[in-house]
mmCIF file of C-alpha atoms in Angstrom:
data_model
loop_
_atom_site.group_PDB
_atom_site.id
_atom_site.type_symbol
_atom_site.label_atom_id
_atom_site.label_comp_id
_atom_site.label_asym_id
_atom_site.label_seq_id
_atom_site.Cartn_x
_atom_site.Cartn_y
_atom_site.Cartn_z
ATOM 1 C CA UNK T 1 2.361 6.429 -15.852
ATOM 2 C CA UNK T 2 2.679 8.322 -12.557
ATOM 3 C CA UNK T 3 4.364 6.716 -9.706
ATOM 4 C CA UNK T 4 4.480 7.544 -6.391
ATOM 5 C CA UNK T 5 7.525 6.777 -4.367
ATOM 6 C CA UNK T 6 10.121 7.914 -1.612
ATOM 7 C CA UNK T 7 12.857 9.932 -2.922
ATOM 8 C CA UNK T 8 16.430 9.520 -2.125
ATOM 9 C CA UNK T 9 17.870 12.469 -0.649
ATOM 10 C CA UNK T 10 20.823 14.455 -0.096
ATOM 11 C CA UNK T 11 23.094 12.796 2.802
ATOM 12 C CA UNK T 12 23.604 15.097 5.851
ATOM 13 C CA UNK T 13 24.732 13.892 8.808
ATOM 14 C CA UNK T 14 24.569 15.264 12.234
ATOM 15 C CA UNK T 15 27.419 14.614 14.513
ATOM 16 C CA UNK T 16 26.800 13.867 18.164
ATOM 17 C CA UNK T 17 28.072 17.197 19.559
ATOM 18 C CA UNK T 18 26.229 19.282 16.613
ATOM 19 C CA UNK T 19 24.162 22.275 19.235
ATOM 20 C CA UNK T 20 20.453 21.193 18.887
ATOM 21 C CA UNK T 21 19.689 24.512 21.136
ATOM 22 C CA UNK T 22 16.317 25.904 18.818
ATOM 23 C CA UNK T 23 18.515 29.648 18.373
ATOM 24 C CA UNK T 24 21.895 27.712 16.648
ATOM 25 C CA UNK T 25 20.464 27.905 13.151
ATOM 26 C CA UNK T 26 16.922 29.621 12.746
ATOM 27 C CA UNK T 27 13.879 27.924 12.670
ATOM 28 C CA UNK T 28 13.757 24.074 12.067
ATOM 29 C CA UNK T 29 11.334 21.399 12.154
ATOM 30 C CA UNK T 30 11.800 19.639 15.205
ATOM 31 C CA UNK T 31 9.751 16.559 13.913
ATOM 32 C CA UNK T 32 12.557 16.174 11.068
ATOM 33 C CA UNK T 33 14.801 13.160 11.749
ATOM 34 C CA UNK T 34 18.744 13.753 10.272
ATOM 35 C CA UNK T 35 19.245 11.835 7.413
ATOM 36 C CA UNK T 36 22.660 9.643 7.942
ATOM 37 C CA UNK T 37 24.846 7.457 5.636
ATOM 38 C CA UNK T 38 26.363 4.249 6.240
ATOM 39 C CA UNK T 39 28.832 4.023 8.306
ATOM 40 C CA UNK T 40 28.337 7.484 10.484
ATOM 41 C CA UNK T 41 29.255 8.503 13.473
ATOM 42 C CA UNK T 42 25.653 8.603 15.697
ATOM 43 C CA UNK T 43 27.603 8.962 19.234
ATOM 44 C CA UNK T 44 28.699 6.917 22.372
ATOM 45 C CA UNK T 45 26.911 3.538 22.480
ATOM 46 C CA UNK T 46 26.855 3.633 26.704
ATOM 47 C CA UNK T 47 22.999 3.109 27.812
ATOM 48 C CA UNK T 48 21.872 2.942 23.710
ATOM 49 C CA UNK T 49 19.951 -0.030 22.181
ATOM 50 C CA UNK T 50 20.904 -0.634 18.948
ATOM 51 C CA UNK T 51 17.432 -1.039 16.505
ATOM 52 C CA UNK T 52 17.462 -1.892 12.739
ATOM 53 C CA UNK T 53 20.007 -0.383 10.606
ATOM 54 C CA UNK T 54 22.583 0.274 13.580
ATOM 55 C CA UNK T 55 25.607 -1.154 14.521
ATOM 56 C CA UNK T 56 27.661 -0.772 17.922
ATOM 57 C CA UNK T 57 30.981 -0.570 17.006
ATOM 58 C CA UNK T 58 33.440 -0.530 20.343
ATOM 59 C CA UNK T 59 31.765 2.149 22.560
ATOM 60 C CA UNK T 60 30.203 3.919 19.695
ATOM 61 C CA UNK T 61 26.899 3.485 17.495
ATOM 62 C CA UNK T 62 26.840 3.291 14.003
ATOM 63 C CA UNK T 63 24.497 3.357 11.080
ATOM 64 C CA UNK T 64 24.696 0.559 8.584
ATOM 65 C CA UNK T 65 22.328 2.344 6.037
ATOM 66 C CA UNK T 66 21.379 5.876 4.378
ATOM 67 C CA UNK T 67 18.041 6.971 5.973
ATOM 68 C CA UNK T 68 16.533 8.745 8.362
ATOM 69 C CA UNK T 69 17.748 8.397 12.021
ATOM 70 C CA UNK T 70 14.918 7.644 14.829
ATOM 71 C CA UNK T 71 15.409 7.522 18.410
ATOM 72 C CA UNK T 72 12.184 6.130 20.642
ATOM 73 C CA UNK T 73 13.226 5.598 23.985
ATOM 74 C CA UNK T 74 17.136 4.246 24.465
ATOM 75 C CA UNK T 75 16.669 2.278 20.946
ATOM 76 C CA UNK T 76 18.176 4.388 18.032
ATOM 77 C CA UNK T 77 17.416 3.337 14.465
ATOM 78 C CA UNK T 78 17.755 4.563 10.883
ATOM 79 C CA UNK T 79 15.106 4.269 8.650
ATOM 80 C CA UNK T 80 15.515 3.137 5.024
ATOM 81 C CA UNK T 81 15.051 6.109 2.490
ATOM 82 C CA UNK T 82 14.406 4.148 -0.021
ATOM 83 C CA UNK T 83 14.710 -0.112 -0.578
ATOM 84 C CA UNK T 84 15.289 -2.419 -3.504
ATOM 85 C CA UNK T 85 12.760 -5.252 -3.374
ATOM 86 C CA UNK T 86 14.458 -8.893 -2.951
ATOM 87 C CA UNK T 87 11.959 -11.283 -4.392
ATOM 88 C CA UNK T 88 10.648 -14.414 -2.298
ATOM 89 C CA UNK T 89 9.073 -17.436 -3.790
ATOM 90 C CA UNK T 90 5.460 -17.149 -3.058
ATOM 91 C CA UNK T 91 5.723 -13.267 -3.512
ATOM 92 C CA UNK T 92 2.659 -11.385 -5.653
ATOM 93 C CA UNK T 93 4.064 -8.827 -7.381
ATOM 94 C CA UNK T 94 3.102 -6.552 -10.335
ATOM 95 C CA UNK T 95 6.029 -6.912 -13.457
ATOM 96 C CA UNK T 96 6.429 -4.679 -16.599
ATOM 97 C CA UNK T 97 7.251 -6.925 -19.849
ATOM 98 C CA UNK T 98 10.451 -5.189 -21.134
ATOM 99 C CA UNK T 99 11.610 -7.918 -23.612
ATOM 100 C CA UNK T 100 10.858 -11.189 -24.971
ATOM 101 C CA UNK T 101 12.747 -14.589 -26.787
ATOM 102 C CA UNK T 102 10.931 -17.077 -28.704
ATOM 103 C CA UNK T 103 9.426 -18.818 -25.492
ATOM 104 C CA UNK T 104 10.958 -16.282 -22.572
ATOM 105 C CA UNK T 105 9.691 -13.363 -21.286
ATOM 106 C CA UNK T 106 11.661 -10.957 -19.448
ATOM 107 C CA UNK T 107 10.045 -8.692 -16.553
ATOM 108 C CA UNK T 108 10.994 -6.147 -14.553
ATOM 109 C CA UNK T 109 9.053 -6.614 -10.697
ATOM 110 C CA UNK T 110 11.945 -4.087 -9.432
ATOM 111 C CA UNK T 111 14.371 -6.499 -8.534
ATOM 112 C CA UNK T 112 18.485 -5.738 -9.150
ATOM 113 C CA UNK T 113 17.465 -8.309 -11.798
ATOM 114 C CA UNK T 114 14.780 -9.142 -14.239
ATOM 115 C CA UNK T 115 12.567 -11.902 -13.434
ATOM 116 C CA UNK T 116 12.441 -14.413 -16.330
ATOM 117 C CA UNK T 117 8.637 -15.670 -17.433
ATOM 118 C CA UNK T 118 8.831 -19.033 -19.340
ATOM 119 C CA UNK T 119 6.121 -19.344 -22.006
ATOM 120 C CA UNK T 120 4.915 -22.711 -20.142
ATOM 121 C CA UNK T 121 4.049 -20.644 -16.904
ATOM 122 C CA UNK T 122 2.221 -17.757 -19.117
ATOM 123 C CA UNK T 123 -1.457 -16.762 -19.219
ATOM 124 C CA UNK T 124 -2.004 -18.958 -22.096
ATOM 125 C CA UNK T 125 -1.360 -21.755 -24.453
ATOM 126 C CA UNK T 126 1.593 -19.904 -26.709
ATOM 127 C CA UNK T 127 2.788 -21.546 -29.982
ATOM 128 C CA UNK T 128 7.062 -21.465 -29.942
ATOM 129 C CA UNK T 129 7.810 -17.560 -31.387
ATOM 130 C CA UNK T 130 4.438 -16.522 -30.195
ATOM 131 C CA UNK T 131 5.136 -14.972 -27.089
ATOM 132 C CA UNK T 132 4.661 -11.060 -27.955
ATOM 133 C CA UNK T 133 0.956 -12.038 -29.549
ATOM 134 C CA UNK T 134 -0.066 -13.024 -25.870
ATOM 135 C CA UNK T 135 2.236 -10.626 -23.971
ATOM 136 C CA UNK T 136 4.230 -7.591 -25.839
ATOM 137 C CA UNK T 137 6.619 -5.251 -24.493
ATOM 138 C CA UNK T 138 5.309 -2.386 -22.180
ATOM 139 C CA UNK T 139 2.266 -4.564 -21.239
ATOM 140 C CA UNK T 140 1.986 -4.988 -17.140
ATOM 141 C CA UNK T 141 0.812 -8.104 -15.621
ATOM 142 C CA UNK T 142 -0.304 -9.487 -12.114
ATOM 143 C CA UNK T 143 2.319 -11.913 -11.150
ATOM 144 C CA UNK T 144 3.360 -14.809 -8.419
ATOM 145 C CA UNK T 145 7.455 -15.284 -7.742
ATOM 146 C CA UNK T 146 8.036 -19.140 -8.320
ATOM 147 C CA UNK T 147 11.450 -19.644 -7.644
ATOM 148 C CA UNK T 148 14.349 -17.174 -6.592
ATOM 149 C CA UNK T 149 18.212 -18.877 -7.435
ATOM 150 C CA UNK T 150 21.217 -17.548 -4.936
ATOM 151 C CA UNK T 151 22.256 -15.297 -7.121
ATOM 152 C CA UNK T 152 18.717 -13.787 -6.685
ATOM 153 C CA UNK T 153 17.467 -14.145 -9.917
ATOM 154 C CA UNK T 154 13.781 -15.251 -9.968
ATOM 155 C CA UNK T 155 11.667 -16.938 -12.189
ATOM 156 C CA UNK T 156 7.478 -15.834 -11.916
ATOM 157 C CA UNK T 157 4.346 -17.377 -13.288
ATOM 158 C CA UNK T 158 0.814 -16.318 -14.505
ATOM 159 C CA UNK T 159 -0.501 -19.780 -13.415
ATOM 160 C CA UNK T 160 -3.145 -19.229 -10.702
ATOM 161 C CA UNK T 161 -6.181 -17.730 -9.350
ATOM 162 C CA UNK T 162 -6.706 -13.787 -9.937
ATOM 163 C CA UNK T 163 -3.165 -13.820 -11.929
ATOM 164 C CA UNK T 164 -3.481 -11.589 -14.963
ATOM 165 C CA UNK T 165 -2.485 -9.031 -17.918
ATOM 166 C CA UNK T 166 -3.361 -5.768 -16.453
ATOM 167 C CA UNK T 167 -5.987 -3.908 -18.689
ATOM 168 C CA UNK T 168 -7.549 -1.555 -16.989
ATOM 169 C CA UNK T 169 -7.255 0.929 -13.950
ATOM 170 C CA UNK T 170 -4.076 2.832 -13.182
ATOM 171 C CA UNK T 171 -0.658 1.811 -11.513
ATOM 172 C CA UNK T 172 1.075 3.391 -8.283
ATOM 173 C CA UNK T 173 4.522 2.384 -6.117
ATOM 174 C CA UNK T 174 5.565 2.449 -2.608
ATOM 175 C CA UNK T 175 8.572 1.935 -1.055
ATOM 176 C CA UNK T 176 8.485 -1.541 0.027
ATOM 177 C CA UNK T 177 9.234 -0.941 3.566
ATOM 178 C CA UNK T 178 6.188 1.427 3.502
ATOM 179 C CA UNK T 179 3.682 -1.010 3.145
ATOM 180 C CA UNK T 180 3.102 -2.121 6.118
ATOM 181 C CA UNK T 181 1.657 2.114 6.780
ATOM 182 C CA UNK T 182 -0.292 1.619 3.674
ATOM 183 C CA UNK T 183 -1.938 -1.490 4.807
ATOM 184 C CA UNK T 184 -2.488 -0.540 8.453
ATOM 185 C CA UNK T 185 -2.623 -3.014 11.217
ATOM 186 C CA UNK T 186 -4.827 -5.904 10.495
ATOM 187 C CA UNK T 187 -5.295 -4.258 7.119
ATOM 188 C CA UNK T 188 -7.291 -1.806 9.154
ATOM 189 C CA UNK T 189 -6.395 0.735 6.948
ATOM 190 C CA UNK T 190 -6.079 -0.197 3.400
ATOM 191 C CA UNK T 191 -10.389 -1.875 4.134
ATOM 192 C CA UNK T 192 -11.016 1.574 4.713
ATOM 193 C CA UNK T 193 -9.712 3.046 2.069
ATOM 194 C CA UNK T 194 -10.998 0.881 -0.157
ATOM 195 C CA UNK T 195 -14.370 1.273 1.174
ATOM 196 C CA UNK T 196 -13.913 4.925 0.879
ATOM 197 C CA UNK T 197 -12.914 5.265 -2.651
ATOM 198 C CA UNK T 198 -15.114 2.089 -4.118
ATOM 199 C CA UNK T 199 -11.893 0.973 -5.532
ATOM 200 C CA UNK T 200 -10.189 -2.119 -5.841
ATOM 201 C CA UNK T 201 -6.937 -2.074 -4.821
ATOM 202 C CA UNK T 202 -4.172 -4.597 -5.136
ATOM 203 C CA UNK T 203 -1.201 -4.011 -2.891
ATOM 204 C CA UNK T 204 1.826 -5.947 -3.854
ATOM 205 C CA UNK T 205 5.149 -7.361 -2.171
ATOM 206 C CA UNK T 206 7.046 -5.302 -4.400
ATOM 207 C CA UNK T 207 5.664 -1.717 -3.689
ATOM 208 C CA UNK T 208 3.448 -2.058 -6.518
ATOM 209 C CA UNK T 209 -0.435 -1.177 -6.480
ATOM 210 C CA UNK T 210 -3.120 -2.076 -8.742
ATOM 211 C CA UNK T 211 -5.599 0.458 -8.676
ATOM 212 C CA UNK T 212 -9.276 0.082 -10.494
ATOM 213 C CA UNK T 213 -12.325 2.072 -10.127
ATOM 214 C CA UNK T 214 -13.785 5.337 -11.190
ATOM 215 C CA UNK T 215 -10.633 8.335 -12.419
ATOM 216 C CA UNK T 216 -11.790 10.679 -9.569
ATOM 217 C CA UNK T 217 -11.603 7.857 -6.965
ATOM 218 C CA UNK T 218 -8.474 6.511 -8.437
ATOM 219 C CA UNK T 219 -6.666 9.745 -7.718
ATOM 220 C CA UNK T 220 -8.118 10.154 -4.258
ATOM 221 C CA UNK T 221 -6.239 6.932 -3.704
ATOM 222 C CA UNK T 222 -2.983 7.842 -5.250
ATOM 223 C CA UNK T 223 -3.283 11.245 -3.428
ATOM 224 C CA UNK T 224 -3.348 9.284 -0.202
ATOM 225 C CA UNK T 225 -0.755 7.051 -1.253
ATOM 226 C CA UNK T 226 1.451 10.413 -1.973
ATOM 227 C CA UNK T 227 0.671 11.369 1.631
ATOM 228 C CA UNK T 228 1.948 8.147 3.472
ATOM 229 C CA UNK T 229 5.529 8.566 1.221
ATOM 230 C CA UNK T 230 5.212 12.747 1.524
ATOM 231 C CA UNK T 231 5.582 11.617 5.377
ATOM 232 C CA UNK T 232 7.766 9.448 4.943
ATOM 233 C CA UNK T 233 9.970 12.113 3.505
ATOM 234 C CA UNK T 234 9.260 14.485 6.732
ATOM 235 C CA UNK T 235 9.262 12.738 9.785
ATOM 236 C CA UNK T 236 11.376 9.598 9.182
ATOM 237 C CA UNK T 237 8.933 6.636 9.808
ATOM 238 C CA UNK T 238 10.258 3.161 9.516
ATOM 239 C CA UNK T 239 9.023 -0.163 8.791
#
């Protein structure tokens, strides 16, 4: 299964009093944000707005994550490479079964932990040491988050309308923090595409999309979805 996602890459900072004059060092895309790690150095706070992912620390401005740094205006930022997903209760999300007990399933929706599926909130009535006849390792399935604990280890169900085993179609991933470019504003943009590319398309909290239709639409849709991460990659975009 192909996925498409934002890549981490390689840290490199930019001091404040680096020469941005075009001749320093040969041709450069001027589009391309710098890429900083927590912690840097991003220069004097005095008439700077702090945005998301940046600290002011005494009379200087710091970034509290490894992304891509944006400045609009006075407001600097710093753009999340790439996130972890932190499940909410209420959250649809598409899991991967990766192991199973006599009446547990566990699932991975991308979390720092697996999400546990209890054979009472499965797709079906299972007899105890049944679980693998209804849902066996490597299967995918269309999920709701139930419960999350403080430790942030969530519990999901199959109990609901439109919540399923996945059988058909094909399987994508965004960054989280992308979605909101894949979906547009007012979903403007995700209608379209779907009306474009007579596919259904589920689009889920944790980066994960549900694609079903024809193979030639399906990978005009992944192709797109490529796009929105490829710039991502060059220009820096935040949530």
């Amino acid at each position: 299964m192909l996925t498409s996602m934002v890549m981490n890459s390689r840290p490199v900072g930019q001091p404040d009093n680096m020469s941005n004059e075009s001749n320093a060092d040969g041709p450069r895309d001027s589009r391309r944000s710098p890429v900083v790690v927590p912690g840097e150095d991003l220069g004097p706070s005095e008439g700077v707005e702090a945005g998301h992912g940046v600290l002011v620390v005494g009379d200087r401005v710091k970034s509290t994550k490894q992304g891509r740094m944006n400045r609009k205006g006075n407001t600097i930022s710093v753009s999340p490479l790439h996130t972890r997903y932190m499940p909410r209760p209420g959250d649809l999300v598409i899991g991967h079964i990766e192991g199973c007990t006599n009446n547990i399933w566990f699932v991975d929706i991308g979390a720092p932990f697996n999400s546990i599926l209890p054979m009472s909130l499965g797709p079906a009535k299972v007899e105890f040491g049944g679980t693998r006849k209804v849902l066996d390792i490597g299967d995918s399935i269309l999920c709701r988050v139930q419960e999350v604990e403080e430790t942030h280890q969530s519990v999901v169900t199959m109990k609901g309308m439109g919540l399923r085993k996945i059988r058909s179609g094909a399987l994508d991933e965004l960054d989280p923090h992308l979605l909101g470019h894949l979906i547009g504003k007012g979903g403007s943009f995700l209608r379209a595409m779907k009306m474009e590319t007579d596919c259904r398309i589920v689009v889920t909290d944790n980066g994960r999309l549900w694609i079903d239709g024809d193979l030639e639409n399906i990978l005009e849709v992944r192709k797109r979805i490529e796009n929105i991460s490829s710039e991502a990659r060059i220009v820096g975009v935040g949530a």
